């Protein structure tokens, strides 16, 4: 009896399995982690950013696949000659998902919400230069304390929400309301997040899909099988190992781009031995970046300096940095010059993520051949973050997200007292360059300053930049119109079809 | 023991077990390094210390541990298990959402495991010493040693290789699509149910062999009872008593196994909820979910005791 029951169920199951795609065009996406809230001004987790950025929410400006800044909810803007005033004209015809038109007052309220102490937004520092925000008619005027070259890039990351949320800390976390091509439909924690088409979207003809469903699938093998079987149409932002396994699978294609995010070894410059620039330089000589790409990243990546090669207009070629030539003998000579006793015994704290653990092991072997004696420690994520935040490390291996504008990454990381300067690095020359480049509106002058910063940081900075990985997105062959973006945003979902 | 007394004892058991579980769970999840706020903020140091303090106080992490526990217990006794730290929804609502896939999966695995174990065990006992018995015993040893999650991964990889057009991951509610629902649960249920089938069929086999060697069987045979009657009426009735006990224990095993199998097959059940809650240090959610699972386990054991009353007259004496 039981056998017959199971048998009949199997037959019933098999009969139903050649499911044809539903008439409504809903793109089934598989992601590995549940978002941690959906309020665009509060979220910090990448899993949240990927789901809401440019799908549910939009900013005044927008970043395209070449990482260039263009108009978003602001149709156009003017900059005061002294660089201390910006006037944005708000796009007419844009509406929120609740049907209300986007007005200058909403824009002003959104920016003020990010700047408000009570909201304690992690994005507040991106508006640190803003002195006042005023809405008049269909324009919003920003007065700045000092010129801020990266402002337009920063504004792309600040979502515009209805002004009714200005003082609301909780509402948007559960029930987001934005202006983007898709609106929030349902969130089943650990199950999925479903978005549906925003019918009143300001860009005519977009989105092309009726909806997007982010299935939360933590198991890597399951995601792979899901996309191979066609159950999922997209696996966004996957690593090289997964991409390699999907390469050549029938019906699956891969989109790829060079990442903004990079792998690194961070050095604590507040205590010996890394308070000595020569020791930091020695680490650079000891590390063989090509070997890391080959051994730990399946060849999918490039050695990288302080800026990602994806930032074509900013990044210097790594050939400009002498210490990037692998030379263990030179490393040992530098250690001798620095007067430290070899082997230098150190503990490297490793971010608990498989790709980083792999890289850390390669780096460990390389350093140990060049006069160091490195032990690896892989704490649990929460403990890693706490140690990192408290500068409680000799050196650590990790990964960092990049930014389309050098200021956004350099200033907080390397400026004396910068908000993510956990290395306690302080270099008056770098500080002066960063301050000047931030205040300059002349692209050529900024470029010269950032070139100098890169040179100053590459060999004796607190970060040993290792590699920039290749970023992949797996797509079913019938998915068209999607473009992968180096900052991992899924902004091209609006133009995607799956026919 | 009389029925009301048995019920009362069991109920007391439940209360005591739940109390200790709540205490242990509370202590254990707090002992995991890294707290909820650290995980929420991720690797982001742009966050001001004020915001960290504000978050900690909103969650109640700034209070002494004992006070946190007493507060939580007090509210829980009134049916308020708090809200999920990440979604802000009542924990009870989230559990209600996730309980059905797990219940269905567990039930289906039991049907496969326990349901098939009886005929298989009887068959093995009947064919004792023959080739089929030997073969089945080897198969069951394999079934006992292969972990469910591994079997699950092999199954989905096999599916991808041999039937790549089948869509069998995730979960669709039975009310929306009954066939799709069963189709998606069948593989995980087999992965979970096979070790149970292996375990229980060996148990039925040995209990049957034990029963078949008893005097009353010889008497039954001497009185001319048919072989089917001897096997199923006389021997099986007695062999079922250890079987029922084991089914109770196996159900607990199933709930544990479901945690990994749900992860592999992307089923949004209680197992996934627990794993997610651990990763997020989502204390209210984790505490409540584990309590619910424990409660389920105790209730199943209670049901097993009741079943005893039905099948074994000696317990009623």
GROMACS .gro file of C-alpha atoms in nm, chain A residues 288-470:
model
  183
  288UNK     CA    1   5.343   3.682  -0.569
  289UNK     CA    2   5.014   3.810  -0.704
  290UNK     CA    3   5.016   3.608  -1.026
  291UNK     CA    4   5.054   3.292  -0.823
  292UNK     CA    5   4.755   3.388  -0.608
  293UNK     CA    6   4.537   3.440  -0.916
  294UNK     CA    7   4.647   3.104  -1.054
  295UNK     CA    8   4.638   2.902  -0.733
  296UNK     CA    9   4.338   3.043  -0.551
  297UNK     CA   10   4.120   3.210  -0.814
  298UNK     CA   11   4.123   2.959  -1.098
  299UNK     CA   12   4.307   3.212  -1.312
  300UNK     CA   13   4.004   3.440  -1.313
  301UNK     CA   14   4.149   3.767  -1.195
  302UNK     CA   15   4.436   4.011  -1.227
  303UNK     CA   16   4.698   4.144  -0.987
  304UNK     CA   17   4.581   4.483  -0.874
  305UNK     CA   18   4.707   4.802  -0.719
  306UNK     CA   19   4.517   5.047  -0.503
  307UNK     CA   20   4.250   5.106  -0.769
  308UNK     CA   21   4.065   4.848  -0.972
  309UNK     CA   22   4.165   4.821  -1.338
  310UNK     CA   23   3.788   4.835  -1.395
  311UNK     CA   24   3.824   5.207  -1.320
  312UNK     CA   25   3.993   5.266  -1.653
  313UNK     CA   26   4.018   5.641  -1.622
  314UNK     CA   27   4.171   5.635  -1.274
  315UNK     CA   28   4.377   5.323  -1.212
  316UNK     CA   29   4.751   5.312  -1.273
  317UNK     CA   30   4.898   5.008  -1.438
  318UNK     CA   31   5.056   4.780  -1.179
  319UNK     CA   32   5.380   4.812  -1.377
  320UNK     CA   33   5.407   5.156  -1.216
  321UNK     CA   34   5.474   4.995  -0.878
  322UNK     CA   35   5.825   4.847  -0.843
  323UNK     CA   36   5.735   4.644  -0.534
  324UNK     CA   37   5.482   4.443  -0.735
  325UNK     CA   38   5.765   4.246  -0.887
  326UNK     CA   39   5.789   3.927  -0.684
  327UNK     CA   40   6.132   3.930  -0.512
  328UNK     CA   41   6.169   3.735  -0.185
  329UNK     CA   42   6.539   3.820  -0.162
  330UNK     CA   43   6.457   4.189  -0.174
  331UNK     CA   44   6.193   4.133   0.092
  332UNK     CA   45   6.449   3.974   0.321
  333UNK     CA   46   6.695   4.255   0.254
  334UNK     CA   47   6.428   4.509   0.349
  335UNK     CA   48   6.355   4.323   0.672
  336UNK     CA   49   6.725   4.335   0.752
  337UNK     CA   50   6.736   4.707   0.676
  338UNK     CA   51   6.435   4.758   0.901
  339UNK     CA   52   6.627   4.591   1.180
  340UNK     CA   53   6.363   4.337   1.276
  341UNK     CA   54   6.459   3.991   1.392
  342UNK     CA   55   6.372   3.723   1.139
  343UNK     CA   56   6.168   3.517   1.102
  344UNK     CA   57   5.905   3.775   1.195
  345UNK     CA   58   5.637   3.578   1.382
  346UNK     CA   59   5.286   3.708   1.312
  347UNK     CA   60   4.924   3.597   1.323
  348UNK     CA   61   4.711   3.660   1.016
  349UNK     CA   62   4.336   3.688   1.086
  350UNK     CA   63   4.138   3.547   0.794
  351UNK     CA   64   3.787   3.641   0.686
  352UNK     CA   65   3.584   3.320   0.716
  353UNK     CA   66   3.504   3.279   0.348
  354UNK     CA   67   3.636   2.999   0.133
  355UNK     CA   68   3.798   3.212  -0.138
  356UNK     CA   69   3.974   3.426   0.120
  357UNK     CA   70   4.090   3.121   0.317
  358UNK     CA   71   4.241   2.983  -0.004
  359UNK     CA   72   4.417   3.311  -0.074
  360UNK     CA   73   4.539   3.339   0.284
  361UNK     CA   74   4.707   3.000   0.260
  362UNK     CA   75   4.892   3.098  -0.055
  363UNK     CA   76   5.000   3.429   0.099
  364UNK     CA   77   5.110   3.250   0.416
  365UNK     CA   78   5.338   3.020   0.217
  366UNK     CA   79   5.480   3.314   0.021
  367UNK     CA   80   5.549   3.523   0.330
  368UNK     CA   81   5.706   3.232   0.513
  369UNK     CA   82   5.954   3.194   0.229
  370UNK     CA   83   6.058   3.557   0.265
  371UNK     CA   84   6.149   3.592   0.629
  372UNK     CA   85   5.812   3.583   0.800
  373UNK     CA   86   5.655   3.313   1.012
  374UNK     CA   87   5.283   3.360   0.969
  375UNK     CA   88   5.015   3.163   1.150
  376UNK     CA   89   4.659   3.171   1.026
  377UNK     CA   90   4.358   3.232   1.248
  378UNK     CA   91   4.006   3.208   1.107
  379UNK     CA   92   3.757   3.341   1.360
  380UNK     CA   93   3.380   3.338   1.316
  381UNK     CA   94   3.250   3.635   1.113
  382UNK     CA   95   3.120   3.839   1.406
  383UNK     CA   96   3.450   3.799   1.589
  384UNK     CA   97   3.644   3.888   1.274
  385UNK     CA   98   3.445   4.208   1.235
  386UNK     CA   99   3.494   4.301   1.599
  387UNK     CA  100   3.869   4.246   1.581
  388UNK     CA  101   3.881   4.438   1.256
  389UNK     CA  102   3.684   4.731   1.390
  390UNK     CA  103   3.900   4.743   1.704
  391UNK     CA  104   4.226   4.719   1.506
  392UNK     CA  105   4.296   4.401   1.699
  393UNK     CA  106   4.523   4.230   1.444
  394UNK     CA  107   4.881   4.206   1.318
  395UNK     CA  108   4.765   4.151   0.965
  396UNK     CA  109   4.445   4.019   0.813
  397UNK     CA  110   4.329   3.873   0.483
  398UNK     CA  111   3.996   3.996   0.355
  399UNK     CA  112   3.805   4.146   0.068
  400UNK     CA  113   3.677   4.501   0.023
  401UNK     CA  114   3.415   4.656  -0.200
  402UNK     CA  115   3.544   4.928  -0.429
  403UNK     CA  116   3.374   5.241  -0.552
  404UNK     CA  117   3.341   5.415  -0.889
  405UNK     CA  118   3.496   5.730  -0.746
  406UNK     CA  119   3.844   5.700  -0.590
  407UNK     CA  120   3.757   5.943  -0.314
  408UNK     CA  121   3.484   5.718  -0.180
  409UNK     CA  122   3.733   5.440  -0.119
  410UNK     CA  123   4.059   5.627  -0.050
  411UNK     CA  124   3.938   5.893   0.189
  412UNK     CA  125   3.772   5.673   0.448
  413UNK     CA  126   4.040   5.405   0.420
  414UNK     CA  127   4.368   5.595   0.413
  415UNK     CA  128   4.301   5.947   0.545
  416UNK     CA  129   4.427   5.995   0.901
  417UNK     CA  130   4.124   5.919   1.121
  418UNK     CA  131   3.921   5.791   0.824
  419UNK     CA  132   3.611   5.594   0.919
  420UNK     CA  133   3.746   5.262   0.791
  421UNK     CA  134   4.112   5.335   0.859
  422UNK     CA  135   4.140   5.040   1.097
  423UNK     CA  136   4.510   5.020   1.005
  424UNK     CA  137   4.572   5.345   1.195
  425UNK     CA  138   4.765   5.466   0.893
  426UNK     CA  139   4.870   5.827   0.891
  427UNK     CA  140   5.067   5.993   0.614
  428UNK     CA  141   5.055   6.374   0.590
  429UNK     CA  142   5.145   6.364   0.220
  430UNK     CA  143   4.855   6.128   0.142
  431UNK     CA  144   4.621   6.333   0.362
  432UNK     CA  145   4.705   6.652   0.174
  433UNK     CA  146   4.657   6.486  -0.165
  434UNK     CA  147   4.324   6.334  -0.062
  435UNK     CA  148   4.195   6.665   0.075
  436UNK     CA  149   4.294   6.849  -0.240
  437UNK     CA  150   4.153   6.591  -0.481
  438UNK     CA  151   3.824   6.583  -0.295
  439UNK     CA  152   3.778   6.957  -0.326
  440UNK     CA  153   3.884   6.982  -0.688
  441UNK     CA  154   3.640   6.987  -0.977
  442UNK     CA  155   3.909   6.963  -1.243
  443UNK     CA  156   3.925   6.599  -1.357
  444UNK     CA  157   4.284   6.631  -1.480
  445UNK     CA  158   4.407   6.774  -1.151
  446UNK     CA  159   4.221   6.506  -0.957
  447UNK     CA  160   4.372   6.238  -1.175
  448UNK     CA  161   4.723   6.371  -1.102
  449UNK     CA  162   4.655   6.372  -0.729
  450UNK     CA  163   4.515   6.021  -0.728
  451UNK     CA  164   4.810   5.898  -0.934
  452UNK     CA  165   5.036   6.031  -0.661
  453UNK     CA  166   4.820   5.871  -0.392
  454UNK     CA  167   4.835   5.533  -0.566
  455UNK     CA  168   5.213   5.554  -0.587
  456UNK     CA  169   5.242   5.650  -0.222
  457UNK     CA  170   5.015   5.368  -0.114
  458UNK     CA  171   5.118   5.083  -0.341
  459UNK     CA  172   5.441   4.976  -0.172
  460UNK     CA  173   5.433   5.109   0.182
  461UNK     CA  174   5.063   5.171   0.242
  462UNK     CA  175   4.871   4.978   0.507
  463UNK     CA  176   4.699   4.758   0.249
  464UNK     CA  177   4.875   4.504   0.034
  465UNK     CA  178   4.636   4.500  -0.260
  466UNK     CA  179   4.639   4.148  -0.399
  467UNK     CA  180   4.397   4.079  -0.679
  468UNK     CA  181   4.085   4.196  -0.855
  469UNK     CA  182   3.868   3.898  -0.937
  470UNK     CA  183   3.659   3.833  -1.238
   0.00000   0.00000   0.00000
